[in-house]
Coordinates of N, CA, C and O and ligand atoms in Angstrom, one line a residue:
M213 N -147.8 107.8 -57.7 CA -146.5 107.1 -58.2 C -145.8 107.6 -57.3 O -145.3 108.7 -56.9
D214 N -144.8 106.9 -56.6 CA -143.7 107.0 -55.3 C -142.6 108.3 -56.1 O -142.4 108.9 -55.1
D215 N -142.0 108.4 -56.8 CA -140.9 109.0 -57.6 C -141.9 110.1 -58.2 O -140.6 110.7 -58.9
C216 N -142.6 110.8 -58.2 CA -143.3 111.8 -59.1 C -143.5 112.8 -57.6 O -144.3 113.1 -57.0
I217 N -142.7 114.4 -58.4 CA -142.7 114.9 -57.8 C -144.4 115.4 -57.1 O -144.5 116.7 -56.5
F218 N -144.3 115.7 -58.3 CA -146.6 116.2 -57.9 C -147.2 115.2 -57.5 O -147.8 116.6 -57.1
C219 N -146.8 114.4 -57.7 CA -148.3 113.6 -56.2 C -147.4 113.1 -55.3 O -148.3 114.2 -54.4
K220 N -146.1 114.5 -55.0 CA -145.6 114.3 -54.1 C -145.9 116.0 -53.2 O -146.8 115.8 -51.9
I221 N -146.5 116.4 -54.4 CA -146.7 118.0 -53.6 C -148.0 117.6 -53.3 O -148.9 118.1 -52.7
A222 N -149.0 116.8 -54.3 CA -150.6 116.8 -54.1 C -150.7 115.9 -52.7 O -151.6 116.0 -51.9
Q223 N -149.6 115.1 -52.2 CA -150.3 114.7 -50.8 C -149.2 115.3 -49.5 O -149.1 114.5 -48.8
K224 N -149.0 116.5 -50.1 CA -148.4 117.5 -49.5 C -147.4 116.6 -48.5 O -147.1 117.2 -47.5
E225 N -146.2 115.7 -49.3 CA -145.6 115.3 -48.8 C -143.9 116.3 -48.9 O -143.1 116.3 -48.7
L226 N -143.9 117.0 -50.2 CA -143.1 117.8 -51.0 C -144.3 119.7 -50.7 O -144.9 119.4 -50.7
S227 N -143.3 120.7 -49.4 CA -144.1 121.8 -49.7 C -144.2 122.4 -51.3 O -143.5 122.4 -52.2
S228 N -145.5 123.2 -51.1 CA -145.4 124.0 -51.9 C -146.5 125.1 -52.0 O -146.8 124.9 -50.8
E229 N -146.6 126.0 -52.8 CA -147.6 127.0 -52.0 C -149.0 127.1 -52.8 O -149.5 127.5 -54.1
V230 N -149.5 126.6 -52.2 CA -151.0 125.7 -53.2 C -152.4 126.9 -52.8 O -152.2 127.8 -52.0
V231 N -152.9 127.2 -54.5 CA -153.6 128.3 -54.0 C -155.0 128.0 -55.1 O -155.5 128.6 -54.4
Y232 N -154.9 126.7 -54.6 CA -156.7 126.1 -55.4 C -156.6 124.4 -54.8 O -155.6 123.9 -55.4
E233 N -157.8 124.3 -54.3 CA -157.6 122.4 -54.3 C -159.7 122.1 -53.7 O -159.6 123.0 -53.7
T234 N -158.9 121.0 -54.6 CA -160.8 120.3 -54.5 C -160.2 119.0 -54.5 O -158.9 118.6 -54.3
N235 N -161.5 118.1 -54.1 CA -161.2 116.5 -53.9 C -159.9 115.5 -54.9 O -159.0 115.1 -54.9
E236 N -160.2 116.6 -56.3 CA -159.6 115.9 -57.3 C -158.3 116.7 -57.7 O -157.7 116.2 -58.8
V237 N -158.9 118.6 -57.8 CA -157.6 119.2 -58.2 C -156.3 119.9 -57.2 O -157.2 120.1 -56.4
I238 N -156.0 120.1 -57.7 CA -154.8 121.4 -56.6 C -154.1 122.0 -57.7 O -153.4 121.9 -58.8
A239 N -153.7 122.8 -57.1 CA -152.8 124.1 -57.9 C -152.1 124.7 -56.8 O -152.2 125.0 -56.4
F240 N -150.7 125.0 -57.4 CA -149.4 125.9 -56.5 C -148.8 126.3 -57.6 O -148.9 126.1 -59.2
R241 N -148.1 127.6 -57.3 CA -147.3 128.5 -57.7 C -145.9 127.7 -58.2 O -145.4 126.6 -57.6
D242 N -145.8 127.8 -59.3 CA -144.5 127.4 -60.1 C -143.4 127.5 -59.3 O -143.4 129.1 -58.7
V243 N -142.4 126.6 -59.0 CA -141.3 127.4 -58.0 C -140.0 128.4 -58.6 O -139.6 128.8 -58.1
A244 N -140.0 128.1 -60.1 CA -139.8 128.5 -61.2 C -140.0 129.8 -61.6 O -140.4 129.2 -63.2
P245 N -140.9 130.5 -61.5 CA -141.6 131.3 -62.7 C -141.4 131.8 -63.4 O -140.6 132.3 -63.7
V246 N -142.2 131.8 -64.7 CA -141.6 132.5 -65.8 C -142.1 133.7 -65.9 O -142.3 134.4 -67.6
A247 N -143.2 134.7 -65.3 CA -144.2 135.0 -65.6 C -144.7 135.4 -64.1 O -144.6 134.9 -63.3
P248 N -145.3 136.7 -63.7 CA -145.8 137.2 -62.5 C -146.7 136.6 -61.8 O -146.7 136.2 -60.8
T249 N -147.7 135.8 -62.5 CA -148.1 134.4 -62.4 C -148.4 133.3 -63.1 O -148.1 133.7 -64.6
H250 N -147.8 132.6 -62.4 CA -147.3 131.1 -63.3 C -147.6 130.1 -62.1 O -146.8 129.9 -61.4
I251 N -148.8 129.6 -61.7 CA -149.3 128.6 -61.4 C -149.4 127.0 -62.7 O -149.8 126.8 -63.3
L252 N -149.2 126.0 -61.3 CA -149.4 124.6 -62.1 C -150.5 124.1 -61.9 O -151.0 124.0 -60.4
L253 N -151.2 123.8 -62.5 CA -152.7 122.9 -61.9 C -152.4 121.5 -62.6 O -152.6 121.0 -63.5
I254 N -153.0 120.2 -61.4 CA -153.0 119.4 -61.5 C -153.8 118.8 -61.5 O -154.2 118.9 -60.0
P255 N -154.3 117.0 -62.0 CA -155.6 116.4 -61.0 C -154.4 115.6 -59.6 O -153.3 115.4 -60.1
K256 N -155.0 115.3 -59.4 CA -154.3 115.0 -57.9 C -153.6 113.1 -58.4 O -153.2 112.6 -57.8
K257 N -155.0 112.7 -58.9 CA -154.3 111.7 -59.5 C -153.2 111.8 -60.6 O -153.3 112.3 -61.6
H258 N -152.7 110.4 -60.1 CA -151.0 110.6 -60.8 C -151.9 110.1 -62.8 O -152.4 109.1 -63.4
I259 N -151.4 110.9 -63.9 CA -151.6 110.9 -65.2 C -150.6 111.2 -65.7 O -150.1 112.2 -65.2
Q260 N -149.8 110.7 -66.6 CA -148.3 111.1 -67.5 C -148.6 112.6 -67.8 O -148.0 113.0 -67.6
S261 N -150.0 112.5 -68.7 CA -149.4 113.4 -69.8 C -150.8 113.5 -70.6 O -151.9 112.8 -70.2
L262 N -151.4 114.5 -71.2 CA -152.7 114.8 -71.9 C -152.8 113.5 -72.9 O -153.9 113.1 -72.9
S263 N -151.6 112.7 -73.3 CA -152.0 111.9 -74.2 C -152.1 110.8 -73.1 O -152.0 109.7 -74.2
Q264 N -151.8 110.6 -72.7 CA -152.0 109.5 -71.6 C -153.7 109.8 -70.8 O -153.9 109.4 -70.1
L265 N -154.5 110.7 -70.9 CA -155.7 111.1 -70.7 C -157.2 110.5 -70.9 O -156.7 110.3 -72.2
E266 N -157.5 109.0 -70.4 CA -158.4 108.0 -71.2 C -159.5 109.1 -71.0 O -159.9 110.4 -70.6
K267 N -160.7 108.6 -71.8 CA -161.5 109.5 -72.4 C -162.5 109.7 -71.2 O -163.4 110.7 -71.2
N268 N -163.2 108.6 -70.4 CA -163.7 109.1 -68.6 C -162.6 109.8 -68.1 O -164.2 110.2 -67.6
D269 N -162.0 109.9 -67.8 CA -160.9 111.1 -67.3 C -161.4 111.9 -67.8 O -161.5 113.3 -66.5
R270 N -161.2 112.3 -68.8 CA -161.1 113.6 -69.6 C -162.5 114.3 -69.6 O -162.5 115.4 -69.0
A271 N -163.9 113.6 -69.4 CA -165.2 113.7 -69.5 C -165.0 114.3 -68.0 O -165.3 115.3 -67.4
D272 N -164.3 113.9 -66.9 CA -164.8 113.3 -65.6 C -164.1 115.0 -64.7 O -163.9 115.7 -64.3
L273 N -162.3 115.3 -65.7 CA -161.2 115.8 -64.7 C -161.3 117.3 -65.5 O -161.4 118.4 -65.2
M274 N -161.7 117.0 -66.7 CA -161.2 119.1 -67.9 C -162.0 119.6 -66.8 O -162.2 120.7 -67.0
P275 N -163.3 119.3 -67.1 CA -164.6 120.5 -66.4 C -163.9 120.8 -64.9 O -164.4 122.3 -64.3
K276 N -163.4 120.2 -63.9 CA -163.0 120.2 -62.9 C -161.6 121.5 -63.4 O -161.5 122.4 -62.5
M277 N -160.5 121.3 -64.3 CA -159.6 121.7 -64.4 C -160.0 123.2 -64.9 O -159.9 124.5 -64.0
Y278 N -160.6 123.6 -66.1 CA -161.6 124.7 -66.1 C -162.2 125.7 -64.8 O -162.0 126.5 -65.1
D279 N -162.9 124.7 -64.4 CA -163.6 125.5 -62.9 C -162.2 126.3 -62.3 O -162.5 127.6 -62.2
A280 N -161.1 125.6 -62.4 CA -159.8 126.2 -60.9 C -159.8 127.0 -62.2 O -158.8 127.5 -61.3
I281 N -159.5 127.2 -63.1 CA -158.9 127.8 -63.8 C -159.4 129.6 -64.0 O -158.6 130.1 -63.8
D282 N -160.7 129.3 -63.7 CA -161.4 129.9 -63.8 C -161.3 130.5 -62.7 O -161.4 132.4 -62.8
E283 N -161.6 130.2 -61.8 CA -161.5 131.5 -60.5 C -159.7 131.8 -60.3 O -160.0 132.6 -59.3
L284 N -159.1 130.7 -60.6 CA -157.8 131.3 -61.0 C -157.2 132.5 -61.0 O -157.1 133.5 -60.9
V285 N -157.9 132.5 -62.5 CA -158.1 134.1 -64.0 C -158.9 135.0 -62.8 O -158.2 136.0 -62.8
K286 N -159.8 134.6 -62.5 CA -160.4 135.9 -61.8 C -159.5 136.3 -60.4 O -159.6 137.8 -59.7
K287 N -159.4 135.2 -59.4 CA -158.4 135.6 -58.0 C -157.3 136.2 -58.5 O -156.8 137.1 -57.7
E288 N -156.6 135.9 -59.9 CA -155.3 136.8 -60.1 C -155.6 137.8 -61.1 O -154.7 138.8 -60.9
G289 N -156.8 138.2 -61.2 CA -157.0 139.9 -61.9 C -156.3 139.5 -63.4 O -155.9 140.7 -63.6
L290 N -156.8 138.7 -63.9 CA -155.9 138.3 -64.8 C -157.2 138.4 -66.3 O -156.5 138.4 -68.0
N291 N -158.5 138.3 -65.8 CA -159.4 138.2 -67.2 C -159.3 139.2 -68.2 O -159.3 139.2 -69.3
E292 N -158.9 140.8 -68.2 CA -159.1 142.1 -68.8 C -158.0 141.9 -69.5 O -157.9 142.0 -70.8
K293 N -157.3 141.6 -68.5 CA -155.1 141.6 -69.9 C -155.0 140.3 -70.3 O -154.7 140.7 -71.6
G294 N -155.1 139.0 -70.1 CA -155.6 138.1 -70.7 C -154.2 137.2 -70.2 O -153.7 137.0 -69.4
Y295 N -154.4 135.8 -70.5 CA -153.6 135.0 -69.6 C -153.1 134.0 -70.6 O -153.7 133.6 -71.8
R296 N -152.2 132.8 -70.7 CA -152.3 132.2 -72.0 C -152.3 130.2 -70.3 O -151.4 130.0 -69.5
V297 N -152.9 129.7 -71.1 CA -153.0 128.3 -70.8 C -151.9 127.0 -71.2 O -152.6 127.1 -72.7
V298 N -151.2 126.2 -71.0 CA -150.6 125.5 -72.3 C -149.9 124.0 -70.9 O -149.9 124.1 -69.4
S299 N -150.1 122.7 -71.5 CA -149.7 121.6 -71.2 C -148.9 121.3 -72.2 O -149.3 120.7 -73.1
N300 N -147.7 121.1 -72.2 CA -146.2 120.2 -72.2 C -146.6 119.0 -72.3 O -146.7 118.7 -71.1
T301 N -146.4 119.0 -73.5 CA -147.0 117.2 -73.9 C -145.7 116.1 -74.1 O -145.5 116.8 -75.4
G302 N -145.0 115.3 -73.4 CA -144.0 114.4 -74.4 C -142.8 115.6 -74.5 O -142.7 116.5 -74.5
K303 N -142.0 114.5 -74.9 CA -140.5 115.0 -75.3 C -140.6 116.2 -76.1 O -140.0 117.7 -75.2
E304 N -141.0 116.7 -77.4 CA -140.8 117.3 -78.2 C -141.7 118.8 -77.5 O -141.4 119.8 -78.2
G305 N -142.6 117.9 -77.0 CA -143.2 119.0 -76.4 C -142.8 120.3 -75.1 O -143.6 121.3 -74.9
G306 N -141.8 119.5 -74.9 CA -141.2 120.5 -73.7 C -141.5 120.1 -72.3 O -141.1 120.4 -71.0
Q307 N -142.4 118.6 -72.0 CA -142.8 118.2 -70.8 C -141.0 117.5 -69.9 O -140.7 117.0 -70.4
T308 N -140.9 118.2 -68.4 CA -139.8 118.0 -67.9 C -140.5 117.0 -66.8 O -139.4 116.5 -65.9
V309 N -142.0 117.7 -66.5 CA -142.3 116.4 -65.2 C -143.7 115.7 -65.5 O -144.2 116.3 -66.4
N310 N -143.6 114.4 -65.3 CA -144.3 113.2 -65.9 C -145.4 113.0 -65.2 O -146.0 111.9 -65.0
H311 N -146.1 113.9 -65.3 CA -147.5 114.2 -64.7 C -148.2 115.4 -65.0 O -147.9 116.9 -65.0
L312 N -149.6 114.7 -65.2 CA -150.4 116.0 -66.4 C -150.3 116.8 -65.5 O -150.9 117.3 -64.2
H313 N -150.2 118.9 -66.2 CA -150.1 119.7 -65.7 C -150.7 120.7 -67.0 O -150.1 120.5 -67.9
F314 N -150.9 122.0 -66.4 CA -151.3 123.3 -66.5 C -150.9 124.6 -66.3 O -150.8 124.1 -65.0
H315 N -150.1 124.7 -67.5 CA -149.2 126.7 -66.4 C -150.5 127.0 -67.0 O -151.1 127.7 -68.3
L316 N -150.8 128.0 -65.5 CA -151.5 129.2 -66.1 C -150.3 130.4 -65.8 O -150.0 130.8 -64.8
L317 N -150.3 131.2 -66.9 CA -149.5 132.2 -66.9 C -150.0 133.1 -67.2 O -150.6 133.8 -68.3
G318 N -149.6 134.8 -66.5 CA -150.3 135.9 -67.0 C -149.5 136.7 -66.1 O -148.8 136.8 -65.8
G319 N -149.9 138.0 -66.3 CA -148.9 139.4 -65.6 C -147.9 139.8 -66.6 O -147.4 141.0 -66.1
R320 N -147.9 139.5 -67.5 CA -147.0 140.3 -68.7 C -147.6 139.7 -70.2 O -148.3 138.6 -70.4
S321 N -147.3 140.6 -71.0 CA -147.2 140.3 -72.5 C -146.6 138.4 -72.9 O -145.0 139.0 -72.8
M322 N -146.7 137.6 -73.8 CA -146.5 136.5 -74.0 C -146.4 137.1 -75.3 O -146.8 137.3 -76.3
Q323 N -145.5 135.7 -76.3 CA -144.7 136.3 -77.6 C -145.2 134.6 -78.0 O -145.6 133.6 -77.5
W324 N -145.9 135.1 -79.5 CA -145.5 133.7 -79.7 C -145.3 133.7 -81.3 O -145.2 134.7 -82.0
P325 N -144.8 132.5 -82.2 CA -144.7 130.9 -81.2 C -143.8 130.8 -80.0 O -142.4 131.6 -80.4
P326 N -144.1 129.9 -79.3 CA -143.0 129.6 -78.0 C -141.9 128.9 -78.8 O -141.4 128.3 -79.7
G327 N -140.5 128.8 -77.8 CA -139.9 128.4 -78.1 C -139.6 126.7 -78.3 O -140.8 126.5 -77.3
Ligands
LIG117 P1 -142.9 121.4 -67.7 O1 -141.7 122.0 -68.3 O2 -143.0 119.5 -67.8 O3 -143.9 121.5 -68.7 O4 -143.7 121.7 -66.3 C1 -143.3 121.4 -65.8 C2 -143.1 122.6 -64.0 O5 -142.6 122.4 -63.0 C3 -141.9 123.5 -64.3 O6 -142.0 124.8 -65.0 C4 -141.3 124.3 -63.1 O7 -140.2 125.3 -62.9 C5 -142.0 123.5 -61.8 N1 -141.0 122.6 -60.7 C6 -140.6 121.6 -60.7 N2 -140.2 121.1 -60.3 C7 -141.2 121.4 -58.8 C8 -141.6 121.6 -57.6 O8 -141.1 120.9 -57.0 N3 -142.4 122.7 -57.2 C9 -142.9 123.3 -58.0 N4 -143.7 124.5 -57.7 N5 -143.3 123.3 -59.1 C10 -141.9 122.7 -59.8
LIG118 ZN1 -147.4 111.5 -60.2

């Protein structure tokens, strides 16, 4: 998608600190981190949000997302203390970039409920 910043990051038209990459998935550090570890995981393919994730994409993509999370959790040393994975979806979900992404947050104690 032409005007999508995450598509541009996936295509390396916009720079970012990439920490994981396969043919389908890329992960990079959030530009405005809210925790010591704040990584965004996205499908390279433009999908607007979880609510636009079709069944065949779901079956294909989600195991790859979990593989990425698993590897990054190990790399960042988060397994023991814990971490949070969240996908803000739509307006009331707090989504500001309309390309499906998962935040991987760790390195500090999280609060619940989120704001
Ligand atoms: P959302 O609010 O949609 O759940 O998350 C979007 C996230 O993308 C925010 O945490 C924001 O800081 C991050 N972000 C927005 N623009 C950029 C960018 O150009 N580069 C990087 N690395 N992160 C971005
Ligand atoms: Zn996109």
